[in-house]
Every structure is written in structure tokens, then in C-alpha cells.
Amino acid sequence: MEAKAVVLQNFNQPLVIKTFSVPVLKGGEVLVKVEAAGICGSDVHMWEGRDPRTRLPMILGHEGVGKIVELRGEKKDIYGTSLKIGDKILWNRSITCGQCYYCKVKRQPFLCPNRWVYGIHTTCSEPPYLTGNYAEYLLLVKETDLFKIETGRNLETFVPASCSGATAAHAFDLSGMEYGDSVLVQGVGPLGIFAVAFARSQGASSIIAIGGTEERLKMAGYFGATHCFSRHPLSLKERSEAVMELTHGRGVDVAFEMAGEPDALKECISLARPGGSCVTAGFGEPHGSVDLDCFHDLNRKNLRLQGIWTSDVKHTHMALQLILSRLDDFQKLVTHRFSLDQANEAIRVMKNKEAVKAVLLPHG
Amino acid sequence: MEAKAVVLQNFNQPLVIKTFSVPVLKGGEVLVKVEAAGICGSDVHMWEGRDPRTRLPMILGHEGVGKIVELRGEKKDIYGTSLKIGDKILWNRSITCGQCYYCKVKRQPFLCPNRWVYGIHTTCSEPPYLTGNYAEYLLLVKETDLFKIETGRNLETFVPASCSGATAAHAFDLSGMEYGDSVLVQGVGPLGIFAVAFARSQGASSIIAIGGTEERLKMAGYFGATHCFSRHPLSLKERSEAVMELTHGRGVDVAFEMAGEPDALKECISLARPGGSCVTAGFGEPHGSVDLDCFHDLNRKNLRLQGIWTSDVKHTHMALQLILSRLDDFQKLVTHRFSLDQANEAIRVMKNKEAVKAVLLPHG
Amino acid sequence: MEAKAVVLQNFNQPLVIKTFSVPVLKGGEVLVKVEAAGICGSDVHMWEGRDPRTRLPMILGHEGVGKIVELRGEKKDIYGTSLKIGDKILWNRSITCGQCYYCKVKRQPFLCPNRWVYGIHTTCSEPPYLTGNYAEYLLLVKETDLFKIETGRNLETFVPASCSGATAAHAFDLSGMEYGDSVLVQGVGPLGIFAVAFARSQGASSIIAIGGTEERLKMAGYFGATHCFSRHPLSLKERSEAVMELTHGRGVDVAFEMAGEPDALKECISLARPGGSCVTAGFGEPHGSVDLDCFHDLNRKNLRLQGIWTSDVKHTHMALQLILSRLDDFQKLVTHRFSLDQANEAIRVMKNKEAVKAVLLPHG
Amino acid sequence: MEAKAVVLQNFNQPLVIKTFSVPVLKGGEVLVKVEAAGICGSDVHMWEGRDPRTRLPMILGHEGVGKIVELRGEKKDIYGTSLKIGDKILWNRSITCGQCYYCKVKRQPFLCPNRWVYGIHTTCSEPPYLTGNYAEYLLLVKETDLFKIETGRNLETFVPASCSGATAAHAFDLSGMEYGDSVLVQGVGPLGIFAVAFARSQGASSIIAIGGTEERLKMAGYFGATHCFSRHPLSLKERSEAVMELTHGRGVDVAFEMAGEPDALKECISLARPGGSCVTAGFGEPHGSVDLDCFHDLNRKNLRLQGIWTSDVKHTHMALQLILSRLDDFQKLVTHRFSLDQANEAIRVMKNKEAVKAVLLPHG
């Protein structure tokens, strides 16, 4: 059997479609027909050569959802359900070693030094070749964590669970947010939209979204933001006054930086209340620094500032459950669809932030 | 009855001894004969006029321990023990309102906007006048939280529980330190020494202390530091290499910034492992800033950076229990003793860091 | 000024309406016009003489909401909002000492040995007399924690926040429930309905309600239960099989016992998964025992079994925020309304479980 | 190469020494020369045929420590240290699947349904045969979690880390114990002694041990118990009064049931304070039940009752660090030593509770 896949051969050059032989499965492996693959912001960075983990040539794509075409041996999903050919599945995008200090003692597998991600650390010049989601078929190694999807819905809706949804889940997991808290979300791309949705689904009393583009802010409102402030008509000072008025002059209980901009992080820190927390998950690659006043920003404020790096299976589970609870809403998150042939256009749309979420549909 | 007290009348001018009439007690109040009062680093800052909370004239001193001379009504200590004249007591240095969002909803009374501290927010020109510890007698208002001290030991040993000990306890309370963790303590003044002692008493597997003065580092070793690095012979790079070697190349699980210096905080952040935490408690007043790389220092590192502001009754309890578990050791923490007449000399010794801990003994 | 109130003079005898002089306020006190008072299951127990805390004669009623008629001194609510005459308020039903091991060290004020509750520990034969909610006016002492209600809605909707809502909030606070968990709620009286609503508002993936009366189960479904099982058509075994099928054979992540029946608690324990938790909040008074197999029910199961006693201000805040997020729904929780004159009928309706929630409207 | 091992062929019959061929290693496997194997209380239960997991014939022994004789491929220990022939190692006694709800979503691998333990779930009639610690050599499969032991000390001291030490660590991990808490330990076998040692190493203010045999109580005192009560001279009522007097009439903050007796669990529950917690880890097999009053024991008491089942790598790490911090003390825990030939005598001594900890030394 053969499979077409979108290959990154040279940075900043058009992606190319290549044909691969589907390898013979080993014990525990699963071959998946990719129904939809997500275009992530980091794919753009990889295409531009800004991610040192990239090993050329490679098949891009770490977000995906599909159907089982073949499987070797008995397989169960993470919930204990037996899997068979034809089942629809989502999978955790990364593989971890399960035997290091992070995996076993600290229960932080997302920091495992042996962690690798489909479509990020892989190259298509080595077996099993088909290791990126921008392809007709994907080979899942034995250690991959699987989630069977029981609903009859459009599978593409689940694509963002595996990256931005899971990362937002991780941010909430470490945020210390309590029921009834006021929440600020800085940035309203997919990561920010998920943060808004999680805040609403965990009982935030008010959810203030700050963003730059009108369409995305509208989406934030649709997902549950109680107040949406645009960076353009409103100055930093006006936004600050508005937030303080909404929070009895204290600032929000928890602020989420989901924009990947130093100014956004500064604003989050300044708008978090004393004793509150500020979670930053937006920086997937090096992009500037913030200057913090030790006394005012940290000590006197008793602030908790928490950085977030990627996610693990727990978080993919959380994101999947969130999507399942609001299927109609999340279907609207996917604003653009492309065939494999249009992969270069898909990258362009994501780069220009024309889309909220764009997906490739390898089988049309 | 009259009481002598040390009064701060003008910033940067010698403290002056004045005589006050002891006021008549109201219901719930306690009059205490001050057996020992601590000289805190913040007293020096207040004397220099660097603390905006200072209202002249005032009696300095927020750390103290003493004997009950008079009490109005039935009183119990925080453990439920009935109190009577002659009992030795420690008290929590601050009073909080018990009716605000911080006190009641968030259980963070140390952030109560109505919080005030004996010898910090008080002036001796208003009743009840005797509200600082640099005095023969101190009046404790009804809301003061009391701890009866049952041991026959020298009371001065307990003085540091109420400020540096309690603040270090707060730092541990929010550090997320787990049994068997590796710990770094930056700064070996009273705050740092308490951090070393708490790390040892909570099961740290290794305790690395970094400081500037040989005598204080020796004290850190005495209290349980497994490795002591001096800033002077060792460069930043050498210290970093030594810490990495001790921690399998990862960095420490928890780093405590107890020095109040931006460089110390930077070093703590750089030496904390991915997924670890860095707690900063050293900045009692504005003193510089740190520049953090959003990706490397926070997001990629999945770091928790926690600021600490003062403490509450829970933490004074922790510090008291720590001292009770090592009475002989903590007696050695007090290196200098002065009479009320020598208060100016006591401030000087503290300012020059000649002492680890200095106390006033108002009754000789 | 005078105020009518419903007095319990003798156990099991009709409640009697008496007229009281409204006392002159002292500093910090607030006089409230009671707009609605809740009839709680414990009121029935008190009327029957089964609660040893009852001191006759007394005005029943620990749940209430009203308008400020008079206040002495400046007052703020728990959020920091200044209060004035005419403001609508909810208040925390209990007063705690703020100076004991539970209040200050363990941050568990609900266990304060000096805790007292309006309409439970009070008698109307001592000042300030008007201390129960079954009355036209209620005097709130200085230490009472207040919540200003900003909405223009019918105040009666907020009545259950102060008791069953807050107790359910406490149960969730200690449940360890995580986003996406499966939840079981045993008992669908007000406590159970609140549990269902909290489970939904905190992201439970499935919410299984078990109850005895059809109307209340329907209400549970309305508030978010995904599956409702009646004890009558379904046997214990059938319910168990149904729950196991819904949870991949493991049992639920968290089970809430909200019925106050030993059999309900046993069922909760047996239906919680290994490593899950079972929270019991239904037993407001002595009512039987459960026999637990040490190995199977506790050790092998790695079960967390958490008892819940009353609540504190944090929990009233959570319940208030929950109601605010679903005003239309919670308005439906109040199924019966009575005047003060009809207090005996109100007790009867509650005793017979004819109502989900019944309230007194002292001013019609 | 050949290896002698102690085989359980028939329940309640003498153990027999057999000789096995050492299998050829596969990738990732490690062959260990067993330096010391622990005799655990559950070994006695297995020998008696009371453990349904037992598959005859088998080599007993799930606790062990040894030296690497051979290894296939590059191996690192859990801390990241590279391993080589001759290194001394401890290993986690169980293997988990790493792909189920417990392993990946709930981070509770000790509940993994696919979990198996060396010397418990294994039989010596299937490859790799040498899977119990009562043997000269043991084969560790690829997934085994290893801990390199750097000290030059007697290896036998580390044996109890892998079972009773790790289980006690798990109990502390879920106990919610805070610095300065009062602690009760019921039962002073190896599990109870570890509990005493952990309580001391995590800052308990008082540690009350209750036991039956004088020698073990003395050992508890040696490891840090501040008060030791014997069940024999003291009645239940006398013990209760003594504990209440030590805890201001409240009961202890945390009680640990480490005896595996229903009466011990009842006593722990009755002596835990309101709002405190009671952890039960003593029941490794079915052994009776407790009758709990729903109101008095659970709800009114706001008690947390936590069951504990086995342990995982995090807990072995904790136990190892505890032993490393008190090597001289833990060496005294091992009271009896036997050769392989004396395995039947070792079982007898353990059954009669003559030993605190007994070990086999397969190489003399």
C-alpha cells in the first residue's frame, strides 16, 4: 500500500507531496487513515526553520484524528476500550520514556528528556517514515496513547484537542483556579479560545478576554468570555481600569497568557490580584523577555507565576472531554479546510492569522 | 504604671528612650512584659525612612516574646490553652480584619487590606501607645493571636519565630516541596537559615546554601545545609556547575530566594530544574528587578515562580514548632544581645550584618 | 419599631407568632428586613427536638436573604463593596471566633468550637432576640460576613446558597474532583441538586443521579444529571451494573452521598472507582452506621472517604456564584412559598418531602 | 550459568531449593546478583495460600537489592545515572503498563490493572523463570525502574525501601500531613516504623506510637516516636485519654493505621481530630471490617479516611531517600539474617513476629 504525504524538504520552500510505501506493522502498532490534520502555529515556525528540533526531510503535522486501518495485536484505548479496525481515534501527540525522574518520580512526563512528538522530532528518511499528520496514513508506534471517539460527529472537530486544547488544559491544571474565580485570558487564538472554554466549564465567575482581531474576540465571546477587550481601540491604561472595576479593584484571581507576546505577559502580571496566579503558556519558541520588579510584581503581590510546557495524556483527556461537552460550538472553531495539495496555502493562512483553526483533509 | 520604650522620632536620627503610662486594659486585651525583642532587617529600613508605612513618632519592633503581666477577661492561646498572669507567650505580629475576600474566601489573611503589624503600622502618639516591641511593656489588643510557650528555656530563642521564621514557613507552605527533593537556599541571613532548617525538617535530600559571609554560611551548615557555596571564591559559573553536578544535570527541585537581591533571584531561577519551583521571599521593600526570558526561564522550563509576602498564624505556628524541635540549635542563632539603652548600637550591628540575629533584652 | 417572628416554644408543638421590639444597633451591626427565609431539613429536626443544640424559646431559620434597613458604622461586604441602607444582601449563617486552631492554623473555621449559627444556637430570650430568619427582621452582629446581591432578580432564589448550597460547595472543595471526571450523586434533595449543578459547572463528563422521588429526579436532570436512576424500579444490582457500564467497569471518579442514609453511603462507596473518592455530606444528625470491609472498601480500593460538616464563607461564595450563573434555573428550585402565618404548614411540607425547596416570605 | 532459588511448590509445605539456568538477556534486561532479599509479611500469607494472586510453582520475594552482573543495551537509573556491571541497585518491585487510565490520566500507576510484581504474580515455570528475590540471581525486565545506590554501606539496609518503606511513603503522600502536625501511628512492624520515621522527617510535632510488643515499641521510640503506648498495660480508654491530653483534647491531626487490624483502624478514627485525616495502609489482604457511625465518625468529624494500596516509583524514591538520611538507624531495622537454605526458618520467624525485619543473604 502507498500513501501520499506533504514533505518539508527545505525551510521556507514550498512543501512537496511525496509517495511512501506503508511499512509492515510490528506488534502493538496501529496504522491510521488520517481524516483531519491540524495546522498549528508551530508548523509555521518549523517551516520557517525557527525550530531547532526539525530534522529534514520531514512530514509536518502533530495534530490529527483518524480511523484505524490496521492494527497488530490487541489494543485498548486509554479508557480501557478494546480497539478494532474502523474505529475512530484521537492520539496523544507525544511519546515519553516512562522510566525517568520526570515520568515516574515527579509525574511530569511532558518534561521527559526522551519525549518525542509525531511531526516535530521525526524525519521521513528513517523508518517508520509515515510519522507526520500531513499525510493520508500515519503509523502509530506501540507506546502511543489512544482515545476512541464514540460520537458520529465530524472528526475534524477533535483535531485541536491534541495540541492547543491539551496545552490549555495543562495551564488550567497548574493554575490553582478555584470555582467562582475571576479569570483573564490574554490572546484569543486557539490556545486562548480553549482557555476561555475551560474557564467557563470550570465555573469562573467572570472571564475577561483581551485580543487583537475582532473575529477572534467574537469567537471568545461565543465560547464564554463575559467581557471582550480589544487591544486596538483600548489603551493599556483603559484595559487596566476596566479590569480593576470588574474585580473590586483587586485584579483577577487567575490570568492566562496565551498570546506568546512579552507585553501580554506583563499585562497579565499587572492585572492578576495579590495572591493570585498568572499562567503563561503562549511561548512555544524564544520570543523576548519581561522585566519584573522583584518587590511589586512578585514578593509584595504574593504572585504565583507558572510557566507551561506542552502537555501529557491527562491534558488531552481533559481537552477531549471539553470538546465532547460542546460539540456544536467546537465545530465552529475550525474555520478553514484544505486538501493535501493545498498545504502551502494552509500554512500561509495560518501564518497571516486569517484562520482561527485550519485543517487538512487528506481524503477530501 | 510606667514603661520605658525606644522611640523613632526622626528618620536617620538616634532612637530615643521615652517613658509612657501603661494604659488601662479593655476587654480581651493583654499586657505583656517584653522579655526579648528582635532587631529585624526591616527595622533598619524603617529607621532609614525607606518604609512608606512608617508613622512618626513610633516604637519600633515587631518581633517579641514576653510574660503576661495583666489580662482582661478569659483568654486562650491558639491551641486552646487557657492563659493566666505569668505565662510566657509568643504572639502573631499582625492583626487582620477577618471579614474580607482575602481573610475569608481565599484564606490568605497575610494579604488582608486592613492588616496591621505591631511596631510597623503603629504610632506611639495614639492609644494604646505601647504598640512596639522595643519597650519594657507591650499592649496586645483583643484580636492578637497568642501562643503559650511551655518550655523553661531562654525566651529569646523564640523571638525569630514571629517574623523571619514565619516568613520562611510561608515560603515552604507555597513551595510545593516534596519529600526527598533537592533544595537551594540563596542568602543565609535569618530568613535563609530558617529555610535551611525547614528544608532539613521536611526531608530535603540535599540542601545547597549560597551566601556571602563565612560566619553565616557556617551557621547554614550547622542548621543542615549539605553543601555551602560562598559567592566570593566561587563565580556564578562555578556555582552553577557545582549545583548541576549535584542534581544529575537538572537543577534543584526547589530554589528559595532569601537574600533580597535581584542577582540572587536570577541565580535561583537558573538553578531550578524544569518543572521545579522558585520561591522568592527576600524582597521586603522595593529593590531592583529581574529580566526573564519568557521561553527559556518560564514556558520551556515549566517553572513555578512564587512570590511571598509576610505570613500568618499558620506560619508562626510552623516556625514555633521548628524552634521547639531544635532548641539548642536555635539558641545559637541569637548572636548579639543589647539593653534598651543600646538600641542604636543594635540597629548599627544589624545594618552592617555583623549579627545573624540580634535582640533587645528590655529588662536586662 | 416592632417585628413579628415565628417562635419555637415547645418541641413538636405548633410554632407561634410573637412580636419583638427591634433592639438599638451597636457599632458594626446591621438590621435586615428578611425578604425570604429557607425551610431547611434541619429545621424539622429542631422542631422535633432531635437537635441537642436547640435552646428554647427560639426563632427558627438559618437561611435567609434580605434588605438592609439600618446599619451602624461603615460596612463592607466580603468582596469589599461598601454597603448602605436598601442594599440587598445574603449573609453567611455562622459566626466563628477567628482565634482558634481551626480558624487560624488549619483554616477550617467550620470546625471552630466557638461557632454559632443564626436560628440554630440562638434563643430569643436573650439579646439581641431577633436572631432567627423566620421573622420580619433579623439583627446581624458585627462579625457577620455579608454578600451584596447586585441583580434585580427575585431574592428568594438566593436563599439556598447559605446552607445546602454552601454545604455542597464544601463537599466539592474537598472532593478532589478533576475536570472530566465521572460523578455520582446519591440523593436529590436540595443538597443533591446543588451537587449535580456543581458537577456540571466544574466539568464532570458524566453525572449520575440516584434518588427516590420522580419529581426530584426530574429536577436533577434539569440541573445537569446525564443519567437519573430511581431507587424504586431499579434494584441495587441493576443500578450497580448501569454505573459500571457507564464507567468502563471501574466505577465513578467521585461519589457524593447527599441523602443522609447509610445505604446510600454504602452504595456510593461500592460505586466509586479504585483511587477515587467518596464524599459524605448528608448526615446532619446521628442516623445509623455503615460496615466497611477494611481491605475491599478501603485499602485495596485506595479510596478517599471524606466527611463534610457544614461550611464557611468560601463555600457560601461558591454557592452564590453558582446561583448567579444560572438564575433562571435556580428560581425553579423554590417550589413552595409561605407567609409567616403558614410556618407550621411549611414545616409539614418539608417533613413530608413534598417540596424541593420551601421558603417563608415574611412580608408577603 | 546456573542460579539457586527458593521455590514455593505447595502451600504450607517447606520451601525447596532448585537450580535454574540463567536465561540469555534480551534488549533492556538486567541480570542482578541478589545481595539481600526481604522477608515480607505477605510472603507468609502467600506461603499459607491466602493470596489469590499466587501461581505455583514460584520463587518468593518481592523485596531485594543487588549488583548488576550483566545488562543488555544502555541503561539509566530513575535519576538519569548510566548503569554498568558491578553497580549496586535497588529496583521498584512492580511493573505497570503505562498506557491505561490509572497510569496516564490519573497518575496512579499503583492501581494499573496490568500491574505485576516480582515474586508475587510470577511463576518460575515460565520464562524468564528467575523472577523472585529468594534467589542467587534475578532477571529484571526492560520496564523495571532502577535506583543506583552510591553508598558503600551494607546493601541489606536498603531492602525494606522497596515494599514497607514505599507503602509508608504512599501513606504520607496522601495523608495531607502538614509541618508541625501531631501524628499517631498504630502498629510498629516495619510499616509502622517507617511511618514513625517519615513523621519525624517531615516535621511532626508529636509522634505517638501504639503497639503490642515491647521490642518493636522500643524501636519506634528509637526512630522518633515521642510517646509509645503499649496495648497491653494500657486499656483503650487509657490510651484515648493520654492522646487527648497530648493534643489539647482534639485528637491527632493525622492517624496512620499500620497494623492491619480492624480494632486498630477504629482506634485511629476515634483518635483523629475533627478535620484531620486517618490513613489506613495495614490491610494487605482481607481481614475483617469496621462499623462506622456516619454522623459521629465521618460527617460531624469532617474526617478524611484514606485507604492505601501498595506504592509506585515516587514512593520507592521517598523511602530510599529516607534510608539514605539515616543509614545507621535503618541498619538496626534488620534484626535477622538467613542463608537461602534457611528460608523456611526465615518464614517462621516472620510469622511469629520474632523479627522486626528479616532478610535472606543468598551469597552468605
Coordinates of C-alpha atoms in Angstrom, one line a residue, chain A residues 101-102 105-106 108 110-111 170 174-176 178-182 250 253 257 261-262 265 273-276 280-296 298-310, chain B residues 101-102 105-106 108 110-111 170 174-176 178-182 250 253 257 261-262 265 273-276 280-296 298-310:
Chain A
Y101 CA 12.7 11.2 37.0
Y102 CA 10.1 13.3 35.2
V105 CA 9.0 10.3 40.3
K106 CA 7.6 13.7 39.5
Q108 CA 5.6 15.4 34.8
F110 CA 5.7 16.4 29.5
L111 CA 9.3 17.2 30.7
H170 CA -2.3 21.8 31.3
L174 CA -1.5 24.1 37.2
S175 CA -3.4 27.4 37.6
G176 CA -4.9 26.8 41.0
E178 CA -11.0 27.8 42.1
Y179 CA -14.7 27.7 41.5
G180 CA -16.1 31.3 41.2
D181 CA -12.8 32.9 40.4
S182 CA -12.4 35.8 38.0
R250 CA -8.0 43.8 43.1
D253 CA -7.8 35.7 40.5
E257 CA -1.1 34.5 29.0
E261 CA 4.0 38.2 23.5
P262 CA 6.1 39.7 26.3
L265 CA 2.6 38.6 29.9
R273 CA -4.6 40.2 42.0
P274 CA -2.3 39.9 45.1
G275 CA -2.2 36.2 46.0
G276 CA -3.5 35.3 42.6
T280 CA 2.0 31.7 30.8
A281 CA 1.6 29.1 28.0
G282 CA 2.0 31.2 24.9
F283 CA 5.7 30.9 24.3
G284 CA 6.3 27.8 22.2
E285 CA 9.6 29.3 21.0
P286 CA 12.0 32.0 22.1
H287 CA 10.4 35.4 21.7
G288 CA 11.5 38.2 24.0
S289 CA 11.7 38.8 27.7
V290 CA 9.9 40.7 30.5
D291 CA 11.4 42.9 33.2
L292 CA 9.8 42.1 36.6
D293 CA 10.1 44.3 39.7
C294 CA 11.0 41.9 42.4
F295 CA 9.1 43.6 45.1
H296 CA 6.0 45.0 43.3
L298 CA 6.4 39.2 42.9
N299 CA 7.0 39.5 46.6
R300 CA 4.5 42.2 47.7
K301 CA 2.0 40.7 45.3
N302 CA 2.5 37.1 46.6
L303 CA 2.1 36.2 43.0
R304 CA 2.3 32.7 41.5
L305 CA 3.8 32.8 38.0
Q306 CA 3.6 29.5 36.3
G307 CA 5.2 28.6 33.0
I308 CA 3.6 25.8 30.9
W309 CA 5.4 23.5 28.5
T310 CA 3.3 21.3 26.2
Chain B
Y101 CA -12.1 38.4 50.5
Y102 CA -8.5 37.6 51.5
V105 CA -12.8 33.5 50.8
K106 CA -9.2 33.0 49.8
Q108 CA -4.8 34.4 52.6
F110 CA -1.5 37.9 55.0
L111 CA -2.9 39.9 52.1
H170 CA 5.1 30.7 54.4
L174 CA 3.7 27.5 49.0
S175 CA 6.8 25.9 47.6
G176 CA 5.3 22.6 46.6
E178 CA 8.1 17.2 48.3
Y179 CA 9.9 14.7 50.5
G180 CA 13.3 13.8 49.1
D181 CA 13.6 17.0 46.9
S182 CA 16.8 18.8 46.4
R250 CA 18.8 19.0 36.1
D253 CA 13.7 20.7 42.7
E257 CA 15.5 33.3 47.2
E261 CA 18.9 40.7 45.7
P262 CA 17.9 40.6 42.0
L265 CA 16.7 35.6 42.3
R273 CA 15.1 22.3 37.4
P274 CA 12.4 22.2 34.6
G275 CA 9.1 21.6 36.4
G276 CA 10.5 22.8 39.7
T280 CA 11.2 34.4 46.4
A281 CA 10.7 35.8 49.9
G282 CA 13.7 38.1 50.3
F283 CA 12.2 41.4 49.0
G284 CA 10.6 43.2 51.9
E285 CA 10.9 46.5 50.1
P286 CA 11.5 47.7 46.5
H287 CA 15.0 46.7 45.4
G288 CA 15.5 46.2 41.7
S289 CA 14.2 44.0 39.0
V290 CA 15.0 40.9 37.0
D291 CA 14.8 40.3 33.3
L292 CA 13.2 37.0 32.5
D293 CA 13.3 35.2 29.1
C294 CA 9.7 34.2 28.6
F295 CA 10.6 31.0 26.7
H296 CA 13.8 29.8 28.5
L298 CA 9.3 30.3 32.2
N299 CA 7.5 28.4 29.5
R300 CA 10.1 25.8 28.3
K301 CA 11.1 25.3 31.9
N302 CA 7.6 24.9 33.1
L303 CA 8.8 26.8 36.2
R304 CA 6.6 27.9 39.1
L305 CA 7.8 31.2 40.4
Q306 CA 6.1 32.1 43.7
G307 CA 6.4 35.4 45.5
I308 CA 5.9 35.5 49.3
W309 CA 4.6 38.4 51.3
T310 CA 4.8 38.2 55.1

